[in-house]
Amino acid sequence: MLPEERIVRDMFTVPIKNMILLIIGLRGETHGYEILKEIEKIAWGIWKPSHGNLYTMLNKMVEEGLIEPKEEYQGKRRRVKYRLTEKGWRWLQEANELALKSLYVAIEYHERMRKKLQEKGYSRQEFEREAIKEYLKILDGIIQILQTKREQLEKMLEEGEEVTGTGS
């Protein structure tokens, strides 16, 4: 396994449960194969869980009451779609709140680390034009999300509402 593959795999094996729940929540209902393809897309095509690992995790989430399976048949072929239960939506709400808080802190740390790496001469000089365009799209999206959140929180303060979380 190449070092880059290992890094990406390790980045995604820990939060895979959240990722699966996010994918199901955003799609409404989805098959395991669609979940695999979406995870592979999120991991830049470098990594995806094995079919066995994914279905083991899906079965565990069914047992935990976070998702529910729905069987459908195409001829003799059986396929299972998954959707979130009420418990899954509540769990995802809490996980999303924590993830957003962590993301804001992580962005700050990664930017600080980028500066430190540059100071030490470890910066990447060669970026492909397409990679830069994608990075700019991601940054624009983050800026929009943060601006919207800022406006929501400022409005809450102006209206005198009690602020108990980041309000996802």
Backbone as a ProteinNet text record, in pm:
[ID]
protein_1_A
[PRIMARY]
MLPEERIVRDMFTVPIKNMILLIIGLRGETHGYEILKEIEKIAWGIWKPSHGNLYTMLNKMVEEGLIEPKEEYQGKRRRVKYRLTEKGWRWLQEANELALKSLYVAIEYHERMRKKLQEKGYSRQEFEREAIKEYLKILDGIIQILQTKREQLEKMLEEGEEVTGTGS
[TERTIARY]
85.2	0	89.8	58	134.4	107.1	204.4	182.8	60	35.3	-81.5	-210.6	-214.7	-333.1	-357.7	-252.3	-266.7	-318.2	-264.7	-308.3	-457	-498.3	-639	-726	-682.5	-760.4	-778.4	-669.5	-677.2	-764.5	-764.2	-848.7	-996	-1032.4	-1173.4	-1223.7	-1136.4	-1187	-1249.7	-1200.8	-1257.2	-1396.7	-1417	-1549.2	-1644	-1617.3	-1697.2	-1845.1	-1874.9	-2014.8	-2085.7	-2021.8	-2081.2	-2099.8	-1998.6	-2003.8	-2121	-2138.2	-2248	-2381.7	-2396	-2521.7	-2547.3	-2443.3	-2458.1	-2505	-2443.9	-2480.5	-2625.5	-2665	-2804	-2898.7	-2864.1	-2950.1	-2966.5	-2859	-2866.6	-2939.3	-2927.9	-2993.1	-3136.4	-3170.1	-3304.1	-3308.1	-3285.9	-3272.3	-3159.5	-3083.5	-2973.5	-2931.4	-2875.3	-2822.5	-2678.4	-2631.1	-2493.1	-2392.6	-2419.6	-2327.2	-2315.1	-2427.7	-2424.8	-2345	-2355.2	-2277.2	-2127.7	-2090.8	-1950.4	-1898.3	-1974.9	-1932.1	-1918.3	-2007.8	-2001.5	-1880	-1851.8	-1733.3	-1607.4	-1603.8	-1488.4	-1470.1	-1579.8	-1573.7	-1520.2	-1568.7	-1524.2	-1374.8	-1326.5	-1185.5	-1100.5	-1146.7	-1070.4	-1035.4	-1114.2	-1089.2	-974	-915.6	-798	-837.2	-953.6	-991.2	-1141.7	-1185.7	-1324.6	-1323.9	-1421.4	-1424.9	-1458.8	-1420.7	-1457.3	-1608	-1663.7	-1807.1	-1841.2	-1756.2	-1781.3	-1782.8	-1685.9	-1682.4	-1802.9	-1838.9	-1953	-2080.5	-2107	-2232.2	-2233.8	-2117.4	-2109.6	-2148.5	-2096.6	-2129.4	-2277.2	-2330.5	-2472.9	-2560.4	-2526.2	-2603.4	-2596.3	-2478.7	-2463.4	-2548.1	-2552.3	-2633.4	-2783.3	-2822.3	-2961.1	-2992.1	-2901.2	-2919.5	-2927.3	-2849.8	-2851.1	-2975.8	-3053.3	-3174.5	-3150	-3032.7	-3001	-3053.2	-3057.2	-3108.2	-3201.6	-3284.6	-3371.5	-3358.8	-3355.6	-3344.2	-3482.2	-3485.3	-3608.7	-3570.5	-3623.1	-3590.9	-3672	-3608	-3678.7	-3622.2	-3701.9	-3659.6	-3667.9	-3564.5	-3562.6	-3551.1	-3663.6	-3665.9	-3637.4	-3537.6	-3500.1	-3394.1	-3341	-3232	-3286.5	-3236.7	-3276.8	-3179.5	-3232.7	-3150	-3208.7	-3122.6	-3167.1	-3132.3	-3232.7	-3211	-3214.9	-3137.2	-3132.8	-3181.3	-3249.1	-3289.9	-3274.9	-3261.8	-3245.2	-3375.1	-3362.8	-3476.9	-3480	-3580.7	-3586.1	-3463.3	-3424.7	-3304.6	-3180.4	-3175.1	-3063.3	-3055.8	-3172.5	-3174.6	-3127.2	-3171.6	-3127.9	-2978.1	-2929.2	-2786.4	-2706.3	-2753.5	-2685	-2687	-2795.1	-2802	-2691.7	-2676.6	-2571.7	-2432.2	-2415.5	-2285.2	-2249.8	-2349.1	-2325.6	-2283.9	-2349.4	-2314.9	-2169.5	-2132.3	-1994.6	-1895	-1932.6	-1843.2	-1818.5	-1922.3	-1904.2	-1811.5	-1832.4	-1744.2	-1599.8	-1582.3	-1447.6	-1387.9	-1470.7	-1422.7	-1367.5	-1437.2	-1390.8	-1253.3	-1235.9	-1107.7	-1002.2	-1041.1	-946.8	-895.8	-983	-939.6	-832.1	-854.8	-755.4	-622.1	-626.8	-503.8	-433.7	-509.2	-448.4	-385.2	-446.3	-385.8	-257	-259.6	-137.5	-27.7	-65.4	32.4	86	0	44.4	153.9	133	232.5	363.3	351.5	471.5	547.6	474.9	538.6	607.9	544.6	607.4	735.2	729.7	848.3	963.1	930.2	1031.5	1070.4	1010	1044.8	971.8	862.4	788.2	664.3	650.7	530.8	536.2	419.7	410.3	406.2	497.5	503.1	421.4	410.9	346.2	202	109.5	-31.9	-85.8	-164.4	-227.4	-337.3	-361.1	-463.2	-599.7	-634.2	-764.9	-775	-665	-665.8	-686.2	-625.2	-641.5	-785.5	-844.1	-983.8	-1076.6	-1053.7	-1136	-1117.7	-993.8	-964.8	-1035.4	-1034.5	-1103.1	-1253.8	-1311.8	-1455.3	-1486.5	-1401.8	-1421.2	-1411.3	-1309.5	-1293.3	-1412	-1460.4	-1578.1	-1699.1	-1715.4	-1826.6	-1814.6	-1693.7	-1671.1	-1698.1	-1650.7	-1673.3	-1822.5	-1898.6	-2043.3	-2112.1	-2074.3	-2133.2	-2104.1	-1979.7	-1941.4	-2010.4	-2024.1	-2091	-2238.6	-2303.6	-2443.8	-2458.2	-2370	-2373.7	-2352.2	-2258.3	-2230.1	-2354.5	-2420.3	-2540.5	-2651.2	-2667.6	-2769.2	-2740.9	-2615	-2578.8	-2592.4	-2553.4	-2568.5	-2716.1	-2800.8	-2944.9	-3001.5	-2955.6	-3000.9	-2963.1	-2842.5	-2798.4	-2879.5	-2905.7	-2983.4	-3126	-3182.7	-3321.3	-3329.7	-3214.3	-3213.7	-3241.3	-3232	-3252.9	-3136.3	-3167	-3058.7	-2984.2	-2853.5	-2768.8	-2713.5	-2755.3	-2709.6	-2615.1	-2604.3	-2514.7	-2484.4	-2430.9	-2403	-2526	-2630.8	-2757.6	-2760.6	-2713.5	-2712.5	-2849
-118.1	0	124.4	218.4	342.3	428.1	508.3	593.7	682.6	738.1	823.8	745.2	621.9	537.9	509.3	482.4	453	575.2	692.1	814.8	837.3	825.8	848.6	742.6	615.8	509.7	539.4	577	605.8	727.8	824.8	942.7	905.2	802.5	772	652.5	568.9	452	489	591.7	629.1	689.5	789.9	851.8	786.8	662.1	598.5	588	565	555.8	687.6	799.5	930.1	948.7	909.4	926.8	848.1	725.5	642.6	705.9	751.3	813.8	942.4	1020.7	1142.2	1108.6	1010.2	971.2	926.2	841.3	793.1	910.8	996.2	1110.2	1204.4	1232.2	1324.5	1263.2	1132.7	1067.2	1025.6	1012.7	966.7	816	747.5	601.6	568.5	465.7	429.2	284.2	228.7	92.5	94.1	-19.4	-31.8	3.3	-40.3	-10.3	140.4	211.5	357.3	423.1	368.1	418.6	398.2	280.2	252.9	352.6	377.6	469.5	611.9	652.4	787.8	802.5	699.8	703.7	710.8	631.8	633.4	773.1	838.1	974.4	1072.2	1062.1	1149.7	1130.3	1005.6	972.9	985.9	1065.4	1095	969.9	865.7	744.6	660.3	699.7	629.6	514.1	525.9	424.6	410.1	291.5	264.6	139.4	127	5.6	-115.3	-231.6	-353.2	-374.5	-451.6	-482	-545.1	-639.7	-708.7	-613.3	-521.7	-424.6	-332.2	-285.4	-194.4	-262.9	-383.6	-450.1	-492.3	-522	-548.3	-422.7	-307.5	-181.3	-146.6	-167	-138.8	-226.7	-355.4	-445	-402.2	-357.5	-309.6	-184.6	-95.5	25.4	-7.1	-112.1	-158.6	-209.2	-291.6	-343.3	-230	-123.5	-8.8	77.9	51.1	128.2	262.2	279.4	405.7	410.2	294.1	285.6	166.5	168	52.9	8.9	-122.2	-173.9	-187.8	-175.3	-198.9	-283.7	-404.5	-495.4	-460.4	-474.4	-460.2	-564.2	-602	-705.9	-652.9	-685.1	-659.5	-796.2	-850	-988.9	-1077.7	-1163.7	-1250.9	-1188.4	-1073.9	-1008.5	-926.2	-956.5	-886.7	-772.9	-654.3	-539	-478.3	-419.9	-357.8	-209.4	-127.6	15.8	45.8	145.5	185	328.4	355.6	492.6	513.4	639.1	671.2	651.7	607.3	603.4	736.7	756	877.8	884.8	770.6	766.4	803.6	758.2	790.2	938.9	1000.1	1144.9	1220.8	1180.4	1248.7	1229.8	1107.9	1080.4	1165.4	1172.6	1250.3	1399.6	1446.6	1587.5	1618.5	1532.6	1552.8	1539.2	1436.1	1414.4	1530.9	1582.1	1694.4	1818.4	1843.6	1957.7	1947.2	1830.5	1810.2	1817.3	1761.6	1763.7	1907.1	1988.9	2127.7	2202.3	2182.6	2248	2202	2072	2017.4	2065.8	2075.9	2120.8	2262.6	2350	2487.7	2492.2	2412.9	2407.6	2341.6	2233.6	2162.5	2251.9	2332.3	2423.7	2517.1	2570.5	2660.1	2587.7	2467.5	2390	2357	2316.3	2282	2403.9	2517.2	2638.7	2674.5	2660.2	2685.3	2586.6	2459.7	2357.9	2386.6	2432.2	2466.1	2572.3	2675.2	2781.9	2726.7	2638	2580.1	2495.1	2416.7	2335.3	2423.7	2533.5	2626.7	2684.7	2723.5	2778.3	2678.2	2548.4	2444.3	2394	2451.5	2413.7	2291.9	2253.2	2134.8	2166.9	2287.9	2322.2	2259.3	2230.4	2175.4	2291	2292.1	2399.1	2365.5	2237.1	2197.4	2152.8	2234.8	2200.6	2201.1	2102.5	2101.2	2206.8	2265.6	2370.1	2318.5	2196.3	2141.9	2125	2084.8	2069.9	2204.9	2307.4	2442.3	2488.6	2462.7	2500.6	2430.6	2301.4	2226.2	2280.1	2309.4	2364	2497.5	2582.3	2711.7	2693.6	2595	2567.3	2527.4	2441.4	2396.5	2515.4	2598.3	2716.2	2810.5	2832.8	2919.2	2862.1	2730.1	2666.6	2682.6	2663.7	2679.9	2823.7	2919	3060.6	3090.5	3038.1	3061.4	3000.5	2878.7	2813	2893.7	2934.5	3011.2	3147.5	3213.1	3342.8	3328.5	3226.7	3201.5	3173.2	3090.5	3057.8	3183.3	3265.9	3390.8	3480	3493.8	3576	3520.9	3388	3325.7	3353	3336.8	3358	3505.6	3596.6	3739.2	3775.5	3719.1	3744.4	3693	3574	3518.4	3611.6	3664.2	3756.3	3885.8	3939.4	4062.4	4044.3	3928.5	3901.5	3855.7	3842.9	3805.5	3658.6	3575.4	3432.4	3374	3271.4	3202.6	3114.4	3124.4	3045.1	2928	2804.2	2686.3	2600.5	2622.5	2544.3	2625.4	2559.8	2634	2635.8	2566.6	2574.8	2510.3	2385.1	2320.9	2282.8
0	0	0	-87.6	-95.4	28.4	71.3	189.7	176.4	57.9	38.1	59.3	9.8	27.3	174.9	249	391.1	467.3	434.9	501.7	476.5	350.5	317.7	383.9	380.3	445	593	660.4	803.1	832.5	740.6	759.2	762.5	684.4	668.7	748.7	803.3	874.4	1008.4	1072.6	1201.9	1188.5	1101.2	1093.9	993.3	954.8	850.1	888.4	1014.6	1057.6	1029.3	1065.9	1037	887.5	810.8	666.7	607.2	651.1	601.1	636.6	759.7	800.7	722.9	699	618.6	477.2	416.9	280.7	275.2	369.1	371.4	396.5	493	524.2	406.2	336.2	222.6	102.5	85.8	-28.4	2.7	130.2	167.6	181.8	74	72.9	-22.5	10.9	-78.2	-58	-163	-160.2	-109.8	-61.9	-16.2	-124.8	-248.2	-357.7	-379.6	-369.9	-386	-273.5	-154.6	-41.5	-69	-116.7	-151.2	-253.8	-358.7	-463.8	-409.7	-321.9	-264.9	-173.6	-93.6	-6.9	-92.6	-198.9	-288.6	-348.9	-384.5	-438.8	-334	-211.8	-103.1	-76	-90.3	-64.3	-190.3	-287	-407.8	-488.5	-476.6	-553.4	-502.8	-391.8	-340.1	-248.7	-182.6	-84.8	-78.4	-45.1	-8.8	77.8	167	249.5	163.1	210.2	137.4	151.3	59.9	67.4	201.9	244.2	371.8	489.5	494.8	604.5	601.1	482.5	471.9	519.5	471.5	508.1	654.6	710.4	854.4	931.4	888.2	955	937.4	818.1	795.1	883.9	894.4	981.1	1127.3	1170.1	1307.4	1330.9	1233.1	1246.3	1246.6	1174.3	1178.7	1320.2	1375.8	1512.7	1615.4	1593.9	1685.3	1667.7	1564	1539.1	1471	1409.5	1342.7	1199.7	1135.4	998.8	989.1	884.6	861.5	716.6	695.7	560.1	496.1	365.7	289.8	169.5	165.1	54.8	-68.7	-182.2	-309	-404.7	-500.5	-594.6	-737	-812.1	-956.1	-1020.7	-1057.3	-1102.9	-983.4	-994.6	-883.5	-794.8	-838.7	-765.2	-648.5	-530	-408	-382.1	-357.7	-321.2	-195	-116.2	9	5.1	31.8	46.6	195.7	236.1	376.1	389	499.9	531.9	681.5	720.3	861.9	937.3	1060.6	1151.7	1226.5	1308	1391.1	1481.8	1539.3	1622.9	1540.7	1416.7	1328.5	1298.3	1275.3	1250.9	1374.3	1493.3	1617	1638.1	1616.1	1631.7	1534	1409.1	1307.4	1340.5	1399.9	1441	1542.4	1642.8	1743.1	1681.6	1598.4	1535.4	1443.5	1371.8	1280.7	1358.7	1470.7	1555.9	1603.4	1652.1	1698.2	1582.9	1468.2	1352.6	1305.7	1304	1262.1	1358	1486	1583.2	1563.3	1545.2	1524.3	1393.3	1290.6	1160.5	1167.7	1236.6	1248.5	1315.8	1419.3	1488.7	1399.2	1330	1243.5	1131.2	1073.3	966.7	1019.4	1138.1	1197.5	1217.8	1272	1293.8	1162.1	1061.3	933.2	866.9	878.4	822.2	897.7	1029.3	1108.2	1068.8	1048.2	1009.3	869.9	778.6	643.5	650.3	734.1	749.6	806.5	906.4	967.5	865.1	786.6	682.8	579	543.9	449.1	508.1	636.1	702.5	701.7	714.2	718.4	579.1	476.3	340.1	286.9	348.7	304.9	222.3	174.1	98.6	-39.9	-93.1	-228.8	-326.4	-416.1	-514.6	-639.4	-668.8	-792.1	-765.9	-808.3	-801.4	-943.2	-974.6	-1105.4	-1106.7	-1222	-1234.8	-1188	-1224	-1185.9	-1034	-971	-825.2	-758.9	-813.3	-757.4	-775.2	-891.3	-914.2	-815.4	-792.1	-696.2	-555.1	-519.2	-386.2	-367.7	-469.9	-461.4	-445.3	-514.1	-498	-354.3	-298.4	-160.2	-65.4	-83.8	2.4	-9.8	-132.2	-150.3	-77	-83.1	-11.8	138.9	191.5	335.2	377.2	296.7	327.7	331.5	236.2	232.6	354.1	389	506.1	632.4	648.3	767.5	770.6	657	652.2	690.6	638	671.8	820.8	875.5	1018.5	1101.4	1059.8	1131.9	1134.3	1020.5	1012.8	1101.7	1104.2	1189	1337.2	1378.1	1517.7	1557.5	1468	1496.4	1511.8	1425.9	1434	1566.7	1608.6	1736.5	1850.9	1848.1	1953.2	1950.9	1831.1	1818.5	1869.8	1845.7	1885.7	2030.7	2095.3	2236.3	2262.2	2159.7	2179.3	2256	2335.3	2408	2310.5	2310.7	2222.6	2302.7	2263.8	2338.2	2258	2129.5	2044.3	1921.3	1820.2	1698.1	1607.7	1649.5	1577.9	1442.1	1430.9	1298.9	1253.4
[MASK]
++++++++++++++++++++++++++++++++++++++++++++++++++++++++++++++++++++++++++++++++++++++++++++++++++++++++++++++++++++++++++++++++++++++++++++++++++++++++++++++++++++++++

